[in-house]
PDB file of C-alpha atoms in Angstrom:
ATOM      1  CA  UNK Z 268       0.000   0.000   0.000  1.00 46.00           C
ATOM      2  CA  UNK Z 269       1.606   3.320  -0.817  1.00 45.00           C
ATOM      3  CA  UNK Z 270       0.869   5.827   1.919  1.00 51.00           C
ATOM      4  CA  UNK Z 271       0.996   9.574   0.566  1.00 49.00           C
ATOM      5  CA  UNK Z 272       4.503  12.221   2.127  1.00 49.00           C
ATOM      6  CA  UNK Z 273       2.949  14.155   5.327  1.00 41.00           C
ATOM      7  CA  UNK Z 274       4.316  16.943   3.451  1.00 48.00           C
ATOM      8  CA  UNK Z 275       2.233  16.443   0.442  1.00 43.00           C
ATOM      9  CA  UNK Z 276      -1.214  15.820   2.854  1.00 42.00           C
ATOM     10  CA  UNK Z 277      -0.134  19.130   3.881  1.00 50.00           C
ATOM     11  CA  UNK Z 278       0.207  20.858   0.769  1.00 51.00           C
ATOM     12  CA  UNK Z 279      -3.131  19.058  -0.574  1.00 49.00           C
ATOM     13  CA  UNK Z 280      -4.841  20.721   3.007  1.00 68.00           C
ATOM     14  CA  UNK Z 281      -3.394  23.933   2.334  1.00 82.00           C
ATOM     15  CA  UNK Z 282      -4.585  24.619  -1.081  1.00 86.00           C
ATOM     16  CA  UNK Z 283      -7.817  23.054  -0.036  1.00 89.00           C
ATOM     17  CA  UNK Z 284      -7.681  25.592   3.125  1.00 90.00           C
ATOM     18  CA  UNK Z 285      -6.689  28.407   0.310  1.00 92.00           C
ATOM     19  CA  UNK Z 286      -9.773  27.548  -2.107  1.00 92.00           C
ATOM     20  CA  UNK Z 287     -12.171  27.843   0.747  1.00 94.00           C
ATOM     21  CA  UNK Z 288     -10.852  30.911   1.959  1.00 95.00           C
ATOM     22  CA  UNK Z 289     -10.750  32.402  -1.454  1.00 94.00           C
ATOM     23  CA  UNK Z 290     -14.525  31.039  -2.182  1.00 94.00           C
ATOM     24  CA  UNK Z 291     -15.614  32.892   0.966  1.00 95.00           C
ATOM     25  CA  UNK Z 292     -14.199  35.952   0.770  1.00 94.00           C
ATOM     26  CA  UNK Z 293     -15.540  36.301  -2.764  1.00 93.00           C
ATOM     27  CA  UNK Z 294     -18.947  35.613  -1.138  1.00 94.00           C
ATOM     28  CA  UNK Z 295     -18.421  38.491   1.675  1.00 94.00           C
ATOM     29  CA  UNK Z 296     -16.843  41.166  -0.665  1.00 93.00           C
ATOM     30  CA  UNK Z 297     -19.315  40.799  -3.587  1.00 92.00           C
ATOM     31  CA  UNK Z 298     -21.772  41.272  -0.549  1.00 93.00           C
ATOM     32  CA  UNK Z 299     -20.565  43.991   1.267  1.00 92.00           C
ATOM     33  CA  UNK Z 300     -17.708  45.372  -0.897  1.00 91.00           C
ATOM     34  CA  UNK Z 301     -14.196  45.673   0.258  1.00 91.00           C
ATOM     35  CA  UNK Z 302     -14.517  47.801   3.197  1.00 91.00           C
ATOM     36  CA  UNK Z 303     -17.641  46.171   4.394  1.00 93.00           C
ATOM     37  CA  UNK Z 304     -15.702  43.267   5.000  1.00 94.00           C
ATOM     38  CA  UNK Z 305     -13.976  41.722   8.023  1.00 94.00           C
ATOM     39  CA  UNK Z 306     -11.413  39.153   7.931  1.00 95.00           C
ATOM     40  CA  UNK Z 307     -14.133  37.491  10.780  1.00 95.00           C
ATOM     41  CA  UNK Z 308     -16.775  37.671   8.073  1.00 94.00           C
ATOM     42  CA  UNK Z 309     -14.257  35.778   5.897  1.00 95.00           C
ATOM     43  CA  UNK Z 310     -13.268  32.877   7.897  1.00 95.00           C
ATOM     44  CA  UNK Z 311     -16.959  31.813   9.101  1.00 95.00           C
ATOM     45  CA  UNK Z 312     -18.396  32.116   5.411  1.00 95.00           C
ATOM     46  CA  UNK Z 313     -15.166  29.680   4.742  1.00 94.00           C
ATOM     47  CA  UNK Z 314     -15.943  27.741   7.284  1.00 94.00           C
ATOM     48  CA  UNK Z 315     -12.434  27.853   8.901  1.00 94.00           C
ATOM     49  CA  UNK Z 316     -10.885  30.166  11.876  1.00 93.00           C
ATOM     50  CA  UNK Z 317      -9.458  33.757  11.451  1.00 93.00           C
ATOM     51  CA  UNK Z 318      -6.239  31.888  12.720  1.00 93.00           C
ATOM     52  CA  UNK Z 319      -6.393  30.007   9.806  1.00 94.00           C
ATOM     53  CA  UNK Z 320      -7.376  32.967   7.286  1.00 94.00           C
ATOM     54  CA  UNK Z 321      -4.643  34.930   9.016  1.00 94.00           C
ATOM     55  CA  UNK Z 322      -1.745  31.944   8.465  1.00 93.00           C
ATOM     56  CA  UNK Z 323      -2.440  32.119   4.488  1.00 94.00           C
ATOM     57  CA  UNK Z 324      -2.793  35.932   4.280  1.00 94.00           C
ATOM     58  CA  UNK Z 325      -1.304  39.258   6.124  1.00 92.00           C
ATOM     59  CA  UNK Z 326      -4.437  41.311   5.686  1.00 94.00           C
ATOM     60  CA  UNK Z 327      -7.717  41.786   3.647  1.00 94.00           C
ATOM     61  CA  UNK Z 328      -5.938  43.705   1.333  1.00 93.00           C
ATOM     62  CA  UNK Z 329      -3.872  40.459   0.541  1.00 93.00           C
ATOM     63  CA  UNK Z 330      -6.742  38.403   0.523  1.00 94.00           C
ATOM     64  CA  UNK Z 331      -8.744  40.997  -2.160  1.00 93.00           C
ATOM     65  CA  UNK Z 332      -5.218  41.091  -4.321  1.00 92.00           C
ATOM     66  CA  UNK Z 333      -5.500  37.205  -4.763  1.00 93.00           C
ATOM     67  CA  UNK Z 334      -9.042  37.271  -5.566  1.00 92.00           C
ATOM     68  CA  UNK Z 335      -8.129  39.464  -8.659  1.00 90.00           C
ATOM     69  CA  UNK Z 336      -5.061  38.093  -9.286  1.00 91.00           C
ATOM     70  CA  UNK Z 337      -6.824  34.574  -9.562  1.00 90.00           C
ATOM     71  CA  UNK Z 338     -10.067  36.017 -11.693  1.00 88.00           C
ATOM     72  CA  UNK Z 339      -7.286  37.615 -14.047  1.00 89.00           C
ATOM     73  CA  UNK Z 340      -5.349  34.119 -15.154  1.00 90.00           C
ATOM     74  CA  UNK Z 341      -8.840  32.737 -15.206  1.00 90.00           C
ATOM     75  CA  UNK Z 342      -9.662  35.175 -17.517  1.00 90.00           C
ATOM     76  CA  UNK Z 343      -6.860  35.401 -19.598  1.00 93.00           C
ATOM     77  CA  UNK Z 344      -6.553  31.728 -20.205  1.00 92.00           C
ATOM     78  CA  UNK Z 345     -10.048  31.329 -20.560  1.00 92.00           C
ATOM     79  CA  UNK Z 346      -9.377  33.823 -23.965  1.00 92.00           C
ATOM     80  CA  UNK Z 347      -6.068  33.448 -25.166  1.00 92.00           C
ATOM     81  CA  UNK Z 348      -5.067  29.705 -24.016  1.00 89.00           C
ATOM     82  CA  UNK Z 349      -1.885  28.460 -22.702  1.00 84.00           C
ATOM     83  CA  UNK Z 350      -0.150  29.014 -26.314  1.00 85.00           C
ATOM     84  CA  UNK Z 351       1.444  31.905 -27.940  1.00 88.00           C
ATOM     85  CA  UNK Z 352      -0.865  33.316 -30.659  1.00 91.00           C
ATOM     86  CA  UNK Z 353      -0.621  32.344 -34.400  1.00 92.00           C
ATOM     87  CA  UNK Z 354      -2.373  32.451 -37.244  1.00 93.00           C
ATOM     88  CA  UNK Z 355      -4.082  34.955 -39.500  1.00 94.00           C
ATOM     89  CA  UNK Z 356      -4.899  38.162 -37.721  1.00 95.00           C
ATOM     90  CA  UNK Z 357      -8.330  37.814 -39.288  1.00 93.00           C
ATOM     91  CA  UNK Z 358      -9.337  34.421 -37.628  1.00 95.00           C
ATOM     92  CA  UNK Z 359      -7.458  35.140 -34.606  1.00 96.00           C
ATOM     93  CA  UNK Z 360      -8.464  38.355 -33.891  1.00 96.00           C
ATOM     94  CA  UNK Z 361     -12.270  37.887 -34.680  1.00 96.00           C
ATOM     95  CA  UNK Z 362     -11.747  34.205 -32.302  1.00 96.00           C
ATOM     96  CA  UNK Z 363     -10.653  36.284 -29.260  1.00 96.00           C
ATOM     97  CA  UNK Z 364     -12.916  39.227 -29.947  1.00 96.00           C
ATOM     98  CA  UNK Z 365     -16.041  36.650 -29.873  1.00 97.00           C
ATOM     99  CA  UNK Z 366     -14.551  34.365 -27.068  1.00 95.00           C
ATOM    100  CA  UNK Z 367     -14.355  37.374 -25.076  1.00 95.00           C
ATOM    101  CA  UNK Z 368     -17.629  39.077 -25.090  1.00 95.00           C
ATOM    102  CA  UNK Z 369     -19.256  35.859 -24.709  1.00 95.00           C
ATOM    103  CA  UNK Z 370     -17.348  35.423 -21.172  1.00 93.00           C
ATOM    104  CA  UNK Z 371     -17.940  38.151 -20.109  1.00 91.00           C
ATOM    105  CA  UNK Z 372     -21.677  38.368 -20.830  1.00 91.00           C
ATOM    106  CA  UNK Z 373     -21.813  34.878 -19.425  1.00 93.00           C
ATOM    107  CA  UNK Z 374     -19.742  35.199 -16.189  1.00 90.00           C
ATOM    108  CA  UNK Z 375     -21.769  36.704 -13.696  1.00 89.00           C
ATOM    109  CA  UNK Z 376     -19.482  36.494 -10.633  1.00 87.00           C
ATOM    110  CA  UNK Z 377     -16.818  38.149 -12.348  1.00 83.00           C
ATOM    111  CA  UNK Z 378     -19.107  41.293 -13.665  1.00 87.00           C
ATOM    112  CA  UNK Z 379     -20.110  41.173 -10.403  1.00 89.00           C
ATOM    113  CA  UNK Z 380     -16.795  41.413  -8.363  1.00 87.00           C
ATOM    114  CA  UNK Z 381     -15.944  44.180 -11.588  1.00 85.00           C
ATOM    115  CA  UNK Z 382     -18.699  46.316 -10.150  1.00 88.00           C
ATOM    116  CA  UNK Z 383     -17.440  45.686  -6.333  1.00 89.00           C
ATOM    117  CA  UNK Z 384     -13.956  46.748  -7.633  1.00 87.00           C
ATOM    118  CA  UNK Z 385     -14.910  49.884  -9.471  1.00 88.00           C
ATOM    119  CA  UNK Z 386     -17.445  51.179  -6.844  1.00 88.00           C
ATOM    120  CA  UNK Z 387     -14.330  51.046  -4.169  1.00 89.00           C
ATOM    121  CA  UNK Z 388     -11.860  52.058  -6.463  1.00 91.00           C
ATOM    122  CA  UNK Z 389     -12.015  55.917  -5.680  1.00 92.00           C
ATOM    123  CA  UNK Z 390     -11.416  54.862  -1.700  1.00 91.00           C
ATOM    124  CA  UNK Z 391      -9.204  52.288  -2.291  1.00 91.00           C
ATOM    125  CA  UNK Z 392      -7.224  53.250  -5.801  1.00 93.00           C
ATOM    126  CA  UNK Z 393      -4.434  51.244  -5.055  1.00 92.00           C
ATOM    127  CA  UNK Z 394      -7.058  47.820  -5.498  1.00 89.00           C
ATOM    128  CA  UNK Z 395      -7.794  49.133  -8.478  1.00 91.00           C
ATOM    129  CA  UNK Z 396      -4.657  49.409  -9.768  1.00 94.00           C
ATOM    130  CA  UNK Z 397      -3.510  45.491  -9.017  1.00 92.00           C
ATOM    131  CA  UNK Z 398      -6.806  44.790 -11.242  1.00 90.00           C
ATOM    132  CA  UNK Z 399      -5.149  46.982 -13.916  1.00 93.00           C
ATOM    133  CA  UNK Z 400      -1.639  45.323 -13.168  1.00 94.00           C
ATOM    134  CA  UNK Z 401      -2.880  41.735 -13.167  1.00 93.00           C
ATOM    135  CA  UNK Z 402      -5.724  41.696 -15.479  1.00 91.00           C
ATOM    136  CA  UNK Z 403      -4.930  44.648 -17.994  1.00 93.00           C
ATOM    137  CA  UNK Z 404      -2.078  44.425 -18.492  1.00 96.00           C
ATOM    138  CA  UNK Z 405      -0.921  41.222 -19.349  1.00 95.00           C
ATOM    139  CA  UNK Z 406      -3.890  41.354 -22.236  1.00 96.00           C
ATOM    140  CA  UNK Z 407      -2.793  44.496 -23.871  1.00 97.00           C
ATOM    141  CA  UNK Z 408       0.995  43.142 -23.698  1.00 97.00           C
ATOM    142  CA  UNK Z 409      -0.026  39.871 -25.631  1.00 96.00           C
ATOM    143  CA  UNK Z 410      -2.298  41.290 -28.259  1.00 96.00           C
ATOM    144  CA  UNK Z 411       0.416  44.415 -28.747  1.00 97.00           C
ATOM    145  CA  UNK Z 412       2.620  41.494 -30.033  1.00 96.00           C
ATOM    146  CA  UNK Z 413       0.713  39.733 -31.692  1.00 96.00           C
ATOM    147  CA  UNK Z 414      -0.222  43.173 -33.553  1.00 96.00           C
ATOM    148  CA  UNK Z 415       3.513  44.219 -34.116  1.00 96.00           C
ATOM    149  CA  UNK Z 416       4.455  40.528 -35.507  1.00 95.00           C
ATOM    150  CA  UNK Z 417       2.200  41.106 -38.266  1.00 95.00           C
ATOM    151  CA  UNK Z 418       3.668  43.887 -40.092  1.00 94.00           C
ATOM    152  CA  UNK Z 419       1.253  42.888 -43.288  1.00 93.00           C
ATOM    153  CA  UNK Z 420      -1.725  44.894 -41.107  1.00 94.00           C
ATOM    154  CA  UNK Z 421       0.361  48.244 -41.982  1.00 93.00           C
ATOM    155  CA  UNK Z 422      -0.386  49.042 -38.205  1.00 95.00           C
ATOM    156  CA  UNK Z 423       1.970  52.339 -36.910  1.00 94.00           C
ATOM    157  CA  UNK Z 424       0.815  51.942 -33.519  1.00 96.00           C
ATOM    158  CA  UNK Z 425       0.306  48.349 -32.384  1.00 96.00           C
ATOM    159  CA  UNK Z 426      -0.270  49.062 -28.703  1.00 97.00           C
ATOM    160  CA  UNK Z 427      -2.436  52.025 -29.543  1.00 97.00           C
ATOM    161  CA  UNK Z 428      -4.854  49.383 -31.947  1.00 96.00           C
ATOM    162  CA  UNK Z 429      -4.819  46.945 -29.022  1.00 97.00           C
ATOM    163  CA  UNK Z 430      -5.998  49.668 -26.516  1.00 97.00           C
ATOM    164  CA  UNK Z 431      -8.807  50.491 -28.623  1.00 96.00           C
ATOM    165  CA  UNK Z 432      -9.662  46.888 -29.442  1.00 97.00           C
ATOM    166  CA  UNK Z 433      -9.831  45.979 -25.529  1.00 96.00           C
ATOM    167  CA  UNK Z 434     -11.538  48.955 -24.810  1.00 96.00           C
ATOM    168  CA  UNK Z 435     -14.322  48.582 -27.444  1.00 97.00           C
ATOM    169  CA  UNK Z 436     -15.131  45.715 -26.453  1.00 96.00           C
ATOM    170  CA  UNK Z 437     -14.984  46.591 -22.531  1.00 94.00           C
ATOM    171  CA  UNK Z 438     -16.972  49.070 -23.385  1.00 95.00           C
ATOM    172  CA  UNK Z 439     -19.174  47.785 -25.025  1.00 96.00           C
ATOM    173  CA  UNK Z 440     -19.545  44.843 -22.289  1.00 93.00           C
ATOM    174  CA  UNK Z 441     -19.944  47.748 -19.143  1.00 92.00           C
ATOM    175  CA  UNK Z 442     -22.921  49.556 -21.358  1.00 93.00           C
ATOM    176  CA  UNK Z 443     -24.576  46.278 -22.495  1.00 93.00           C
ATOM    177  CA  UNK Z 444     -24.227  43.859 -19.085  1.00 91.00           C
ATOM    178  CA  UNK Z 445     -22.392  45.534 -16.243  1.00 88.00           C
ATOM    179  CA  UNK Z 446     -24.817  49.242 -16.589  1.00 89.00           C
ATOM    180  CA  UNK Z 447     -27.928  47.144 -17.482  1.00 91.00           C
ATOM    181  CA  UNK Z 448     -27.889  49.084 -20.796  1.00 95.00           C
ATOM    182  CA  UNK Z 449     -28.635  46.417 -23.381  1.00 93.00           C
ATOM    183  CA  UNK Z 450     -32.217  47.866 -24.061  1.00 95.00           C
ATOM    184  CA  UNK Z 451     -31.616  51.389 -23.540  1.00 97.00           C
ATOM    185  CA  UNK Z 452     -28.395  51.232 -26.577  1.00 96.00           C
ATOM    186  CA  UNK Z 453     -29.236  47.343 -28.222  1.00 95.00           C
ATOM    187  CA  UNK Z 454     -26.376  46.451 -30.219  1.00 95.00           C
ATOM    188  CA  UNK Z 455     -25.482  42.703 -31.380  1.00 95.00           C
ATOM    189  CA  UNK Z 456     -21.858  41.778 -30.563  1.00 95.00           C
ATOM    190  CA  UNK Z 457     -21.239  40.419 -34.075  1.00 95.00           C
ATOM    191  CA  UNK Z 458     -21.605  44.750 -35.514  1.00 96.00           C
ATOM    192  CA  UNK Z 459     -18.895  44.912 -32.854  1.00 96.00           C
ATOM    193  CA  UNK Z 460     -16.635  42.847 -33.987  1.00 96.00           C
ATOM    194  CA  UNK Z 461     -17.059  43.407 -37.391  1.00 96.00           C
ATOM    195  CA  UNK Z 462     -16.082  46.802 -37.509  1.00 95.00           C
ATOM    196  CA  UNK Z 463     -13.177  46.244 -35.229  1.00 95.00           C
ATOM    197  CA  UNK Z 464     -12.261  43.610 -38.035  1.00 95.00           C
ATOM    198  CA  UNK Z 465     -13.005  46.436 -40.787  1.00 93.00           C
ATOM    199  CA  UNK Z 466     -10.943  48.786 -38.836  1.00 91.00           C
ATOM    200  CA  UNK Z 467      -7.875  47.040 -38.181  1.00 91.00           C
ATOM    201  CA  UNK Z 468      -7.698  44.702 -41.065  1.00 88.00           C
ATOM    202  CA  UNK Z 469      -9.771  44.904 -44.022  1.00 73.00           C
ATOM    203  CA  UNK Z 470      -7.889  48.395 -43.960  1.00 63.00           C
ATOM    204  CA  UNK Z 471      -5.037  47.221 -44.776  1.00 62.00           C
ATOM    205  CA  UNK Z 472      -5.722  44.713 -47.652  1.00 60.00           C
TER     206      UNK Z 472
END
C-alpha cells in the first residue's frame, strides 16, 4: 500500500484551506464590498478560523489582491489559451474578440466582483490598480505582439490598436451587461466585432 509524504497531505490541506478561503471571501466582498468586510466575516463564510485565514494571508488587502489576481489568469486563459498566438490576424483576432464578449456576458461572478472593484476604487485606488496590473495588463501586452508581428496589417501603432480593441469591447460589455444598458443602446456583438475587423484589417488589404 503506498501511503501519501505528510508533506504532500499538507500541501493538498493547504490549497484546499486556500480555495475555501478564497470562495468565501468572494462571497463576503461581492456582498458587502471591500470595506464592508472583516477578515471574521471571511473565515466563518469559509468555514475555517481567522487563525487560519490569518496563516495564508497578512491582511484583507492580501486576501482581495488574490481574488483578482486569480479572476485575471482565469480570464486570460479562458481567452487566449496556454499558447502563444498564431495564425491569420483575421481568424485570430475575430476568435478572441467573440470568445471574449461571450465570457464576459456569461460570467456573472466576475461582472459582479468588476462592479465591487470599481465602486471602491475611488477609496481604495491602489485595489484598483492590481486589477489593472494583473488583469490589464498582461492582455494588452499579448495582443500588442501579436499586432507588431504582423507587419502585413500596416499598423503604426500596435499598442495604440490593441488599446482600442480591448476597450471597445470593454466598453461595449460595461454599457450592455455591467450598466444594465442592453435595451436602452441594443447592439449585437457580431456589428462589434465586425467593424473592429473592418478597422484594423480589411484596412489594410
Amino acid at each position: 500500500m503506498v501511503r501519501a509524504k505528510v508533506s504532500d497531505i499538507d500541501r493538498d490541506n493547504s490549497a484546499e484551506k486556500v480555495e475555501q478561503i478564497l470562495q468565501g471571501a468572494m462571497q463576503e466582498f461581492l456582498a458587502h464590498g471591500f470595506a464592508g468586510t472583516s477578515m471574521d466575516r471571511v473565515a466563518a463564510a469559509a468555514g475555517v478560523s481567522k487563525a487560519t485565514v490569518y496563516s495564508h494571508f497578512a491582511d484583507k488587502e492580501g486576501l482581495f489582491k488574490a481574488l483578482v489576481e486569480r479572476l485575471a489568469r482565469k480570464k486570460f486563459e479562458s481567452i487566449f489559451g496556454s499558447e502563444s498566438l498564431e495564425g491569420e490576424p483575421s481568424q485570430v483576432l475575430r476568435q478572441l474578440g467573440t470568445k471574449a464578449l461571450q465570457l464576459m456576458h456569461v460570467d456573472q461572478e466576475h461582472r459582479a466582483f468588476m462592479r465591487v472593484l470599481i465602486g471602491e476604487s475611488g477609496r481604495f485606488p491602489e485595489l484598483a490598480q492590481v486589477c489593472v496590473r494583473a488583469m490589464h495588463k498582461p492582455v494588452l501586452e499579448t495582443l500588442t505582439q501579436y499586432i507588431a508581428s504582423h507587419p502585413e496589417l500596416k499598423i503604426a501603432d500596435p499598442e495604440a490598436i490593441a488599446r482600442i480593441l480591448v476597450g471597445s469591447l470593454v466598453h461595449f460589455h460595461i454599457t450592455q451587461d455591467v450598466l444594465h444598458g442592453k435595451d436602452i443602446v441594443p447592439m449585437e456583438s457580431d456589428r462589434i466585432i465586425d467593424a473592429l475587423m473592418n478597422m484594423i484589417v480589411k484596412s489594410a488589404q
